[in-house]
C-alpha cells in the first residue's frame, strides 16, 4: 500500500523543472479581410487552437472531417493495457480512428477526433449496471450529436463503433446528419477461439452450470480464461453487436463487406482507410446522409435482418435510427412481413444448426453475399444509394465478380476447412437444412400490445413435427432477475424445474430500464433440462439468447399489463407456429383447473395487479426519466426514442 507521504508529496526533483512562459507557434494564420469581417469568431479562434495543437498554419482552410468513436481504455504502443476498457469491443477501435485519420491527411483534409465510450451488456448482466444499458444508448447518441454540432466547420462525419449500445447510438447520431455526408465504420468482431474452447456467449453460463454440477471448478476457470480469442472486437456470435454491424451495412451506411471484419487484422484497418476515402468522395459529389438513409434502405435492412436471423434488440434500435433519419419507423407489421417473406440463410452462433463464429460469416461473404441471394429472390430495392457512391445494384454486381469475394471464400474453404456455402446458404440449401425464419410476434391475453420470440432459436427437440411449439405449464412468477436466477440454480425460496413457465415481470422500461436477461436465458440453454422451461418477460433478451423466450411483453407490468397479474400456479399456454410465424400467449387456468383463453381474458379483467409490483429500488433517477420520455414517444415498439413533439404535446 502506498504511504500517505508518497500520495501527498513526491521525492522526484525533476517535477519542479518546468517553465511558466513560452512563445506560441510561429507563422501566421491565413486570414483575409472577408474572414475577419464576416466569419464567426469561433471559426477564427478554432484556427488559433488548431495551430496551438501543432497543426501547420499553411494547412488551415482545408476540409475538416470529424471522426467519432466509442473507444475505451488506454493501450501502450505495444498493445498492452495501461487502463482497461469496459469491453473488448471498444478496446482496439482507436486503431481504426488512427488509420482513418491518417488517410484523411493523405487526402489533404484535416481530421478531428472525439469519443463517447460505451458499456458492456455482458459485464453488467445480473447487476444494477444493466439498468443503465438501454437508456445509455439515447444519452450517448445525444452527446455524439452535440459533439458533431460542436464542430461547425465539419464537412462530414466518420463514426467508428462496435458493440451493443455504442454502435446503435452512433448510427442514430449519424442518421441525424441529414445534410452532411456520414460513413459508419463497424468495429469488427473477435477472432474465433481454437477448437474445443467456449465462445463468449457460452462462457457466460459457467456459474449456472457449476451450480448444477455440470462442470468442475477447474473447467469453469479454464473456459473463462480462454473465451476472448483476441483483445478486440465484438463477441463471436450474431448478437446485438454483430447484428447492428450487419444492419449498418445493409442500410448502405457502411462500405460493402465491412461488417464483421476481424478486429486487429490488416483487412480491418484497410476498411477504415477506404471508409475515410468514401467520406471525402461523398463530400465532393454532394452525397449526404439523407440520400442514403431512405425508406428503401430500411426495407433492405429488414430483409437482411431476417436472412441473418439476428438479435431481437434490433427491434428497438432500427426504428430509432429511422426516427433520427426522418423516415417512417418500421412497425410490427413491417417486421412480420419481412420475416414471413425472407428465408433465413445464415448458419451462425447462437442459432445453428452448426453455429459458426461471425468471422466465418465475414469470410463467406457477409452482408453482400446474403444480398446476392435476396436479389435473386427479388427482395431488395437495388436503386438504394450506398456510401460507396454507387447504387446497391452496382455494388452487388461488383461483389459477385470481385477478387475479394473469391479470395476470402477460398481462404475459408482451404485454410479453415469450412464450405462457405454451408455458412451462407442458398434458399434451397437453407430449406433443406431446416433453417426457419427468425422471429414471431405473438399476441394473446397476456400480451395484448404484442411480444416477440426468436422462434428460430427454440430447441427443435421441443417443437412438434408440424413446426409448432406448444407448451402449457404452471407459472413461477418473479419480480427480480436475482430471484429468478437463484430459482434456476436451485438456491432460491422457490425452484424452477422442467415444465415450468418462468415469468419475470417489473423489468420493462419503468421497472428496470428494460434490462437484458441473458443471465437467465443462457443458463437455461446450457442446462440439460433448460429446454423444458419457457420464459415470459416484459424485459428484453441478449442477441445470443436461445430457447422459448418471449420478451418485450406489452404493456409492461408497471404500465398495467396483464403479465403483472399472474400468480404462481397459473396455467399459461404458449403456441408458436415457426412455419407461419404466428403465435399466442394466454392465461388459460389456475389452481382450480385448466380452462381456455376466453376464461383467462375474463379472469385477468377481474384481477388486481400483484401487490409486489414496484420499480427496482436501485433504478436510477436518470433511467426513470428515460422511461417516462420514451413512453411518451411511442415506447418499446417505437424504438424507445425521444420524440420532442410528442413529449411537448403531453406536457401541454
PDB file of C-alpha atoms in Angstrom, residues 244-458:
ATOM      1  CA  UNK A 244     -26.051  -3.940 -35.562  1.00  0.00           C
ATOM      2  CA  UNK A 245     -22.976  -4.067 -37.795  1.00  0.00           C
ATOM      3  CA  UNK A 246     -24.968  -6.059 -40.341  1.00  0.00           C
ATOM      4  CA  UNK A 247     -27.845  -3.566 -40.235  1.00  0.00           C
ATOM      5  CA  UNK A 248     -25.454  -0.630 -40.659  1.00  0.00           C
ATOM      6  CA  UNK A 249     -24.051  -2.144 -43.833  1.00  0.00           C
ATOM      7  CA  UNK A 250     -27.460  -3.255 -45.110  1.00  0.00           C
ATOM      8  CA  UNK A 251     -28.660   0.351 -44.756  1.00  0.00           C
ATOM      9  CA  UNK A 252     -25.848   1.438 -47.069  1.00  0.00           C
ATOM     10  CA  UNK A 253     -24.328   3.495 -44.224  1.00  0.00           C
ATOM     11  CA  UNK A 254     -21.140   1.396 -44.194  1.00  0.00           C
ATOM     12  CA  UNK A 255     -18.981   0.239 -47.097  1.00  0.00           C
ATOM     13  CA  UNK A 256     -19.801  -3.113 -48.717  1.00  0.00           C
ATOM     14  CA  UNK A 257     -18.334  -6.062 -46.821  1.00  0.00           C
ATOM     15  CA  UNK A 258     -17.283  -4.003 -43.794  1.00  0.00           C
ATOM     16  CA  UNK A 259     -19.487  -5.620 -41.129  1.00  0.00           C
ATOM     17  CA  UNK A 260     -17.959  -8.441 -39.052  1.00  0.00           C
ATOM     18  CA  UNK A 261     -14.331  -7.790 -40.103  1.00  0.00           C
ATOM     19  CA  UNK A 262     -11.712  -9.461 -37.833  1.00  0.00           C
ATOM     20  CA  UNK A 263     -10.533  -6.930 -35.241  1.00  0.00           C
ATOM     21  CA  UNK A 264      -6.853  -6.015 -35.336  1.00  0.00           C
ATOM     22  CA  UNK A 265      -6.197  -7.625 -38.721  1.00  0.00           C
ATOM     23  CA  UNK A 266      -4.892  -5.823 -41.859  1.00  0.00           C
ATOM     24  CA  UNK A 267      -8.206  -6.210 -43.711  1.00  0.00           C
ATOM     25  CA  UNK A 268      -9.901  -4.458 -40.760  1.00  0.00           C
ATOM     26  CA  UNK A 269      -7.566  -1.464 -40.884  1.00  0.00           C
ATOM     27  CA  UNK A 270      -7.913  -1.287 -44.663  1.00  0.00           C
ATOM     28  CA  UNK A 271     -11.675  -0.924 -44.213  1.00  0.00           C
ATOM     29  CA  UNK A 272     -11.130   2.185 -42.075  1.00  0.00           C
ATOM     30  CA  UNK A 273      -8.859   3.755 -44.663  1.00  0.00           C
ATOM     31  CA  UNK A 274     -11.298   3.083 -47.511  1.00  0.00           C
ATOM     32  CA  UNK A 275     -14.159   4.455 -45.392  1.00  0.00           C
ATOM     33  CA  UNK A 276     -12.252   7.725 -44.983  1.00  0.00           C
ATOM     34  CA  UNK A 277     -11.794   7.890 -48.764  1.00  0.00           C
ATOM     35  CA  UNK A 278     -15.519   7.267 -49.220  1.00  0.00           C
ATOM     36  CA  UNK A 279     -16.371  10.136 -46.859  1.00  0.00           C
ATOM     37  CA  UNK A 280     -14.220  12.570 -48.833  1.00  0.00           C
ATOM     38  CA  UNK A 281     -15.709  11.310 -52.086  1.00  0.00           C
ATOM     39  CA  UNK A 282     -19.260  11.787 -50.780  1.00  0.00           C
ATOM     40  CA  UNK A 283     -18.400  15.367 -49.835  1.00  0.00           C
ATOM     41  CA  UNK A 284     -17.043  16.066 -53.290  1.00  0.00           C
ATOM     42  CA  UNK A 285     -20.072  14.521 -55.009  1.00  0.00           C
ATOM     43  CA  UNK A 286     -22.654  16.166 -52.767  1.00  0.00           C
ATOM     44  CA  UNK A 287     -23.998  12.855 -51.428  1.00  0.00           C
ATOM     45  CA  UNK A 288     -25.369  13.258 -47.899  1.00  0.00           C
ATOM     46  CA  UNK A 289     -26.952  11.012 -45.300  1.00  0.00           C
ATOM     47  CA  UNK A 290     -30.491  11.812 -46.460  1.00  0.00           C
ATOM     48  CA  UNK A 291     -29.605  10.327 -49.868  1.00  0.00           C
ATOM     49  CA  UNK A 292     -28.538   7.063 -48.207  1.00  0.00           C
ATOM     50  CA  UNK A 293     -30.982   6.526 -45.320  1.00  0.00           C
ATOM     51  CA  UNK A 294     -34.228   6.340 -47.261  1.00  0.00           C
ATOM     52  CA  UNK A 295     -37.339   4.223 -46.879  1.00  0.00           C
ATOM     53  CA  UNK A 296     -35.817   1.850 -49.436  1.00  0.00           C
ATOM     54  CA  UNK A 297     -32.675   1.474 -47.320  1.00  0.00           C
ATOM     55  CA  UNK A 298     -34.725   0.456 -44.280  1.00  0.00           C
ATOM     56  CA  UNK A 299     -36.746  -2.063 -46.278  1.00  0.00           C
ATOM     57  CA  UNK A 300     -33.471  -3.602 -47.450  1.00  0.00           C
ATOM     58  CA  UNK A 301     -32.190  -3.683 -43.879  1.00  0.00           C
ATOM     59  CA  UNK A 302     -35.287  -5.504 -42.628  1.00  0.00           C
ATOM     60  CA  UNK A 303     -34.874  -8.095 -45.368  1.00  0.00           C
ATOM     61  CA  UNK A 304     -31.204  -8.644 -44.490  1.00  0.00           C
ATOM     62  CA  UNK A 305     -32.060  -8.857 -40.779  1.00  0.00           C
ATOM     63  CA  UNK A 306     -34.487 -11.685 -41.486  1.00  0.00           C
ATOM     64  CA  UNK A 307     -31.964 -13.515 -43.668  1.00  0.00           C
ATOM     65  CA  UNK A 308     -29.302 -13.348 -40.940  1.00  0.00           C
ATOM     66  CA  UNK A 309     -31.649 -14.281 -38.072  1.00  0.00           C
ATOM     67  CA  UNK A 310     -30.203 -11.584 -35.885  1.00  0.00           C
ATOM     68  CA  UNK A 311     -30.783 -10.152 -32.432  1.00  0.00           C
ATOM     69  CA  UNK A 312     -34.285  -9.071 -31.427  1.00  0.00           C
ATOM     70  CA  UNK A 313     -32.707  -5.968 -29.852  1.00  0.00           C
ATOM     71  CA  UNK A 314     -32.659  -4.507 -33.367  1.00  0.00           C
ATOM     72  CA  UNK A 315     -36.438  -4.194 -32.994  1.00  0.00           C
ATOM     73  CA  UNK A 316     -35.534  -1.372 -30.598  1.00  0.00           C
ATOM     74  CA  UNK A 317     -32.610   0.115 -32.498  1.00  0.00           C
ATOM     75  CA  UNK A 318     -33.737   0.098 -36.135  1.00  0.00           C
ATOM     76  CA  UNK A 319     -36.869   2.230 -35.523  1.00  0.00           C
ATOM     77  CA  UNK A 320     -34.692   4.623 -33.510  1.00  0.00           C
ATOM     78  CA  UNK A 321     -32.261   5.030 -36.419  1.00  0.00           C
ATOM     79  CA  UNK A 322     -35.181   5.583 -38.794  1.00  0.00           C
ATOM     80  CA  UNK A 323     -36.631   8.197 -36.467  1.00  0.00           C
ATOM     81  CA  UNK A 324     -33.349  10.105 -36.445  1.00  0.00           C
ATOM     82  CA  UNK A 325     -33.122   9.803 -40.240  1.00  0.00           C
ATOM     83  CA  UNK A 326     -36.564  11.372 -40.567  1.00  0.00           C
ATOM     84  CA  UNK A 327     -38.163   8.407 -42.324  1.00  0.00           C
ATOM     85  CA  UNK A 328     -41.016   6.104 -41.339  1.00  0.00           C
ATOM     86  CA  UNK A 329     -40.235   3.898 -38.353  1.00  0.00           C
ATOM     87  CA  UNK A 330     -40.688   0.155 -39.034  1.00  0.00           C
ATOM     88  CA  UNK A 331     -43.722  -1.296 -37.300  1.00  0.00           C
ATOM     89  CA  UNK A 332     -44.558  -4.777 -36.068  1.00  0.00           C
ATOM     90  CA  UNK A 333     -46.394  -5.298 -39.342  1.00  0.00           C
ATOM     91  CA  UNK A 334     -43.242  -4.407 -41.310  1.00  0.00           C
ATOM     92  CA  UNK A 335     -41.066  -6.796 -39.297  1.00  0.00           C
ATOM     93  CA  UNK A 336     -43.680  -9.524 -39.626  1.00  0.00           C
ATOM     94  CA  UNK A 337     -43.927  -9.042 -43.407  1.00  0.00           C
ATOM     95  CA  UNK A 338     -40.190  -9.433 -43.996  1.00  0.00           C
ATOM     96  CA  UNK A 339     -39.777 -12.298 -41.554  1.00  0.00           C
ATOM     97  CA  UNK A 340     -42.511 -14.196 -43.375  1.00  0.00           C
ATOM     98  CA  UNK A 341     -41.192 -13.284 -46.813  1.00  0.00           C
ATOM     99  CA  UNK A 342     -37.452 -13.754 -46.324  1.00  0.00           C
ATOM    100  CA  UNK A 343     -35.836 -17.138 -45.602  1.00  0.00           C
ATOM    101  CA  UNK A 344     -33.050 -17.380 -43.026  1.00  0.00           C
ATOM    102  CA  UNK A 345     -29.823 -18.090 -44.895  1.00  0.00           C
ATOM    103  CA  UNK A 346     -27.030 -17.755 -42.307  1.00  0.00           C
ATOM    104  CA  UNK A 347     -25.772 -20.506 -40.003  1.00  0.00           C
ATOM    105  CA  UNK A 348     -24.067 -18.659 -37.158  1.00  0.00           C
ATOM    106  CA  UNK A 349     -23.857 -18.701 -33.391  1.00  0.00           C
ATOM    107  CA  UNK A 350     -26.174 -18.856 -31.498  1.00  0.00           C
ATOM    108  CA  UNK A 351     -28.823 -20.112 -33.942  1.00  0.00           C
ATOM    109  CA  UNK A 352     -27.127 -23.002 -35.700  1.00  0.00           C
ATOM    110  CA  UNK A 353     -27.661 -25.664 -36.906  1.00  0.00           C
ATOM    111  CA  UNK A 354     -23.827 -25.767 -36.746  1.00  0.00           C
ATOM    112  CA  UNK A 355     -23.315 -22.332 -35.217  1.00  0.00           C
ATOM    113  CA  UNK A 356     -20.328 -20.777 -36.964  1.00  0.00           C
ATOM    114  CA  UNK A 357     -18.498 -17.843 -35.335  1.00  0.00           C
ATOM    115  CA  UNK A 358     -19.068 -14.478 -37.010  1.00  0.00           C
ATOM    116  CA  UNK A 359     -15.574 -14.334 -38.547  1.00  0.00           C
ATOM    117  CA  UNK A 360     -16.628 -17.254 -40.755  1.00  0.00           C
ATOM    118  CA  UNK A 361     -19.707 -15.323 -41.850  1.00  0.00           C
ATOM    119  CA  UNK A 362     -17.374 -12.497 -42.909  1.00  0.00           C
ATOM    120  CA  UNK A 363     -15.114 -14.889 -44.833  1.00  0.00           C
ATOM    121  CA  UNK A 364     -18.133 -16.498 -46.502  1.00  0.00           C
ATOM    122  CA  UNK A 365     -19.100 -13.105 -47.908  1.00  0.00           C
ATOM    123  CA  UNK A 366     -21.007 -11.369 -45.130  1.00  0.00           C
ATOM    124  CA  UNK A 367     -23.758  -8.918 -45.979  1.00  0.00           C
ATOM    125  CA  UNK A 368     -23.175  -8.644 -49.769  1.00  0.00           C
ATOM    126  CA  UNK A 369     -23.190 -12.433 -50.140  1.00  0.00           C
ATOM    127  CA  UNK A 370     -26.551 -12.633 -48.368  1.00  0.00           C
ATOM    128  CA  UNK A 371     -27.800  -9.780 -50.542  1.00  0.00           C
ATOM    129  CA  UNK A 372     -26.888 -11.668 -53.719  1.00  0.00           C
ATOM    130  CA  UNK A 373     -29.388 -14.357 -52.714  1.00  0.00           C
ATOM    131  CA  UNK A 374     -32.008 -11.777 -51.747  1.00  0.00           C
ATOM    132  CA  UNK A 375     -31.513 -10.044 -55.094  1.00  0.00           C
ATOM    133  CA  UNK A 376     -32.197 -13.309 -56.882  1.00  0.00           C
ATOM    134  CA  UNK A 377     -35.445 -13.567 -54.916  1.00  0.00           C
ATOM    135  CA  UNK A 378     -36.448 -10.015 -55.885  1.00  0.00           C
ATOM    136  CA  UNK A 379     -36.497  -8.878 -52.236  1.00  0.00           C
ATOM    137  CA  UNK A 380     -34.219  -5.807 -52.453  1.00  0.00           C
ATOM    138  CA  UNK A 381     -34.555  -2.270 -53.758  1.00  0.00           C
ATOM    139  CA  UNK A 382     -31.439  -2.087 -55.907  1.00  0.00           C
ATOM    140  CA  UNK A 383     -31.780   1.645 -56.540  1.00  0.00           C
ATOM    141  CA  UNK A 384     -30.820   2.493 -52.954  1.00  0.00           C
ATOM    142  CA  UNK A 385     -27.657   4.608 -52.768  1.00  0.00           C
ATOM    143  CA  UNK A 386     -24.783   3.481 -50.544  1.00  0.00           C
ATOM    144  CA  UNK A 387     -21.897   5.444 -49.041  1.00  0.00           C
ATOM    145  CA  UNK A 388     -19.682   3.984 -51.768  1.00  0.00           C
ATOM    146  CA  UNK A 389     -21.423   6.468 -54.067  1.00  0.00           C
ATOM    147  CA  UNK A 390     -22.934   3.623 -56.077  1.00  0.00           C
ATOM    148  CA  UNK A 391     -26.378   2.084 -56.045  1.00  0.00           C
ATOM    149  CA  UNK A 392     -26.890  -1.219 -54.274  1.00  0.00           C
ATOM    150  CA  UNK A 393     -27.421  -2.900 -57.657  1.00  0.00           C
ATOM    151  CA  UNK A 394     -23.995  -1.807 -58.907  1.00  0.00           C
ATOM    152  CA  UNK A 395     -22.371  -2.761 -55.597  1.00  0.00           C
ATOM    153  CA  UNK A 396     -23.746  -6.284 -55.854  1.00  0.00           C
ATOM    154  CA  UNK A 397     -22.607  -6.562 -59.476  1.00  0.00           C
ATOM    155  CA  UNK A 398     -19.110  -5.664 -58.269  1.00  0.00           C
ATOM    156  CA  UNK A 399     -19.252  -8.115 -55.372  1.00  0.00           C
ATOM    157  CA  UNK A 400     -20.361 -11.061 -57.489  1.00  0.00           C
ATOM    158  CA  UNK A 401     -17.258 -10.787 -59.705  1.00  0.00           C
ATOM    159  CA  UNK A 402     -14.777  -9.367 -57.180  1.00  0.00           C
ATOM    160  CA  UNK A 403     -11.376 -10.784 -56.337  1.00  0.00           C
ATOM    161  CA  UNK A 404     -12.104 -10.028 -52.684  1.00  0.00           C
ATOM    162  CA  UNK A 405     -15.093 -12.372 -52.663  1.00  0.00           C
ATOM    163  CA  UNK A 406     -13.228 -15.194 -54.372  1.00  0.00           C
ATOM    164  CA  UNK A 407     -10.094 -14.993 -52.233  1.00  0.00           C
ATOM    165  CA  UNK A 408     -11.867 -14.822 -48.869  1.00  0.00           C
ATOM    166  CA  UNK A 409     -14.270 -17.642 -49.652  1.00  0.00           C
ATOM    167  CA  UNK A 410     -11.336 -19.754 -50.888  1.00  0.00           C
ATOM    168  CA  UNK A 411      -9.467 -18.963 -47.676  1.00  0.00           C
ATOM    169  CA  UNK A 412     -12.380 -20.208 -45.566  1.00  0.00           C
ATOM    170  CA  UNK A 413     -12.605 -23.368 -47.637  1.00  0.00           C
ATOM    171  CA  UNK A 414      -8.912 -24.276 -47.866  1.00  0.00           C
ATOM    172  CA  UNK A 415      -7.402 -22.991 -44.611  1.00  0.00           C
ATOM    173  CA  UNK A 416     -10.313 -23.418 -42.191  1.00  0.00           C
ATOM    174  CA  UNK A 417     -11.889 -26.422 -43.899  1.00  0.00           C
ATOM    175  CA  UNK A 418     -15.364 -24.844 -43.975  1.00  0.00           C
ATOM    176  CA  UNK A 419     -17.583 -24.690 -47.050  1.00  0.00           C
ATOM    177  CA  UNK A 420     -18.669 -21.030 -47.404  1.00  0.00           C
ATOM    178  CA  UNK A 421     -21.963 -22.191 -48.902  1.00  0.00           C
ATOM    179  CA  UNK A 422     -22.679 -24.031 -45.642  1.00  0.00           C
ATOM    180  CA  UNK A 423     -22.302 -20.773 -43.690  1.00  0.00           C
ATOM    181  CA  UNK A 424     -24.286 -18.538 -46.053  1.00  0.00           C
ATOM    182  CA  UNK A 425     -26.696 -20.797 -47.878  1.00  0.00           C
ATOM    183  CA  UNK A 426     -28.879 -20.521 -50.920  1.00  0.00           C
ATOM    184  CA  UNK A 427     -32.615 -20.511 -50.142  1.00  0.00           C
ATOM    185  CA  UNK A 428     -32.865 -24.085 -51.403  1.00  0.00           C
ATOM    186  CA  UNK A 429     -29.975 -25.300 -49.259  1.00  0.00           C
ATOM    187  CA  UNK A 430     -31.271 -23.409 -46.214  1.00  0.00           C
ATOM    188  CA  UNK A 431     -34.671 -25.030 -46.523  1.00  0.00           C
ATOM    189  CA  UNK A 432     -33.077 -28.460 -46.864  1.00  0.00           C
ATOM    190  CA  UNK A 433     -31.046 -27.826 -43.680  1.00  0.00           C
ATOM    191  CA  UNK A 434     -34.212 -26.920 -41.794  1.00  0.00           C
ATOM    192  CA  UNK A 435     -33.495 -23.216 -41.285  1.00  0.00           C
ATOM    193  CA  UNK A 436     -36.653 -21.332 -40.406  1.00  0.00           C
ATOM    194  CA  UNK A 437     -37.477 -17.637 -40.417  1.00  0.00           C
ATOM    195  CA  UNK A 438     -36.306 -15.587 -37.489  1.00  0.00           C
ATOM    196  CA  UNK A 439     -38.920 -14.041 -35.240  1.00  0.00           C
ATOM    197  CA  UNK A 440     -42.596 -14.246 -34.363  1.00  0.00           C
ATOM    198  CA  UNK A 441     -44.765 -11.583 -32.752  1.00  0.00           C
ATOM    199  CA  UNK A 442     -47.298 -13.471 -30.620  1.00  0.00           C
ATOM    200  CA  UNK A 443     -50.423 -11.887 -29.182  1.00  0.00           C
ATOM    201  CA  UNK A 444     -52.826 -13.085 -26.524  1.00  0.00           C
ATOM    202  CA  UNK A 445     -54.471 -12.131 -23.275  1.00  0.00           C
ATOM    203  CA  UNK A 446     -51.055 -11.838 -21.579  1.00  0.00           C
ATOM    204  CA  UNK A 447     -49.537  -9.608 -24.294  1.00  0.00           C
ATOM    205  CA  UNK A 448     -52.384  -7.654 -25.900  1.00  0.00           C
ATOM    206  CA  UNK A 449     -49.986  -4.987 -27.256  1.00  0.00           C
ATOM    207  CA  UNK A 450     -47.516  -7.545 -28.583  1.00  0.00           C
ATOM    208  CA  UNK A 451     -44.431  -9.542 -27.669  1.00  0.00           C
ATOM    209  CA  UNK A 452     -41.523 -11.106 -29.542  1.00  0.00           C
ATOM    210  CA  UNK A 453     -39.856 -14.507 -29.627  1.00  0.00           C
ATOM    211  CA  UNK A 454     -36.833 -15.584 -31.638  1.00  0.00           C
ATOM    212  CA  UNK A 455     -38.730 -18.595 -32.861  1.00  0.00           C
ATOM    213  CA  UNK A 456     -35.853 -19.868 -34.973  1.00  0.00           C
ATOM    214  CA  UNK A 457     -33.865 -20.402 -31.754  1.00  0.00           C
ATOM    215  CA  UNK A 458     -36.361 -22.691 -29.992  1.00  0.00           C
TER     216      UNK A 458
END
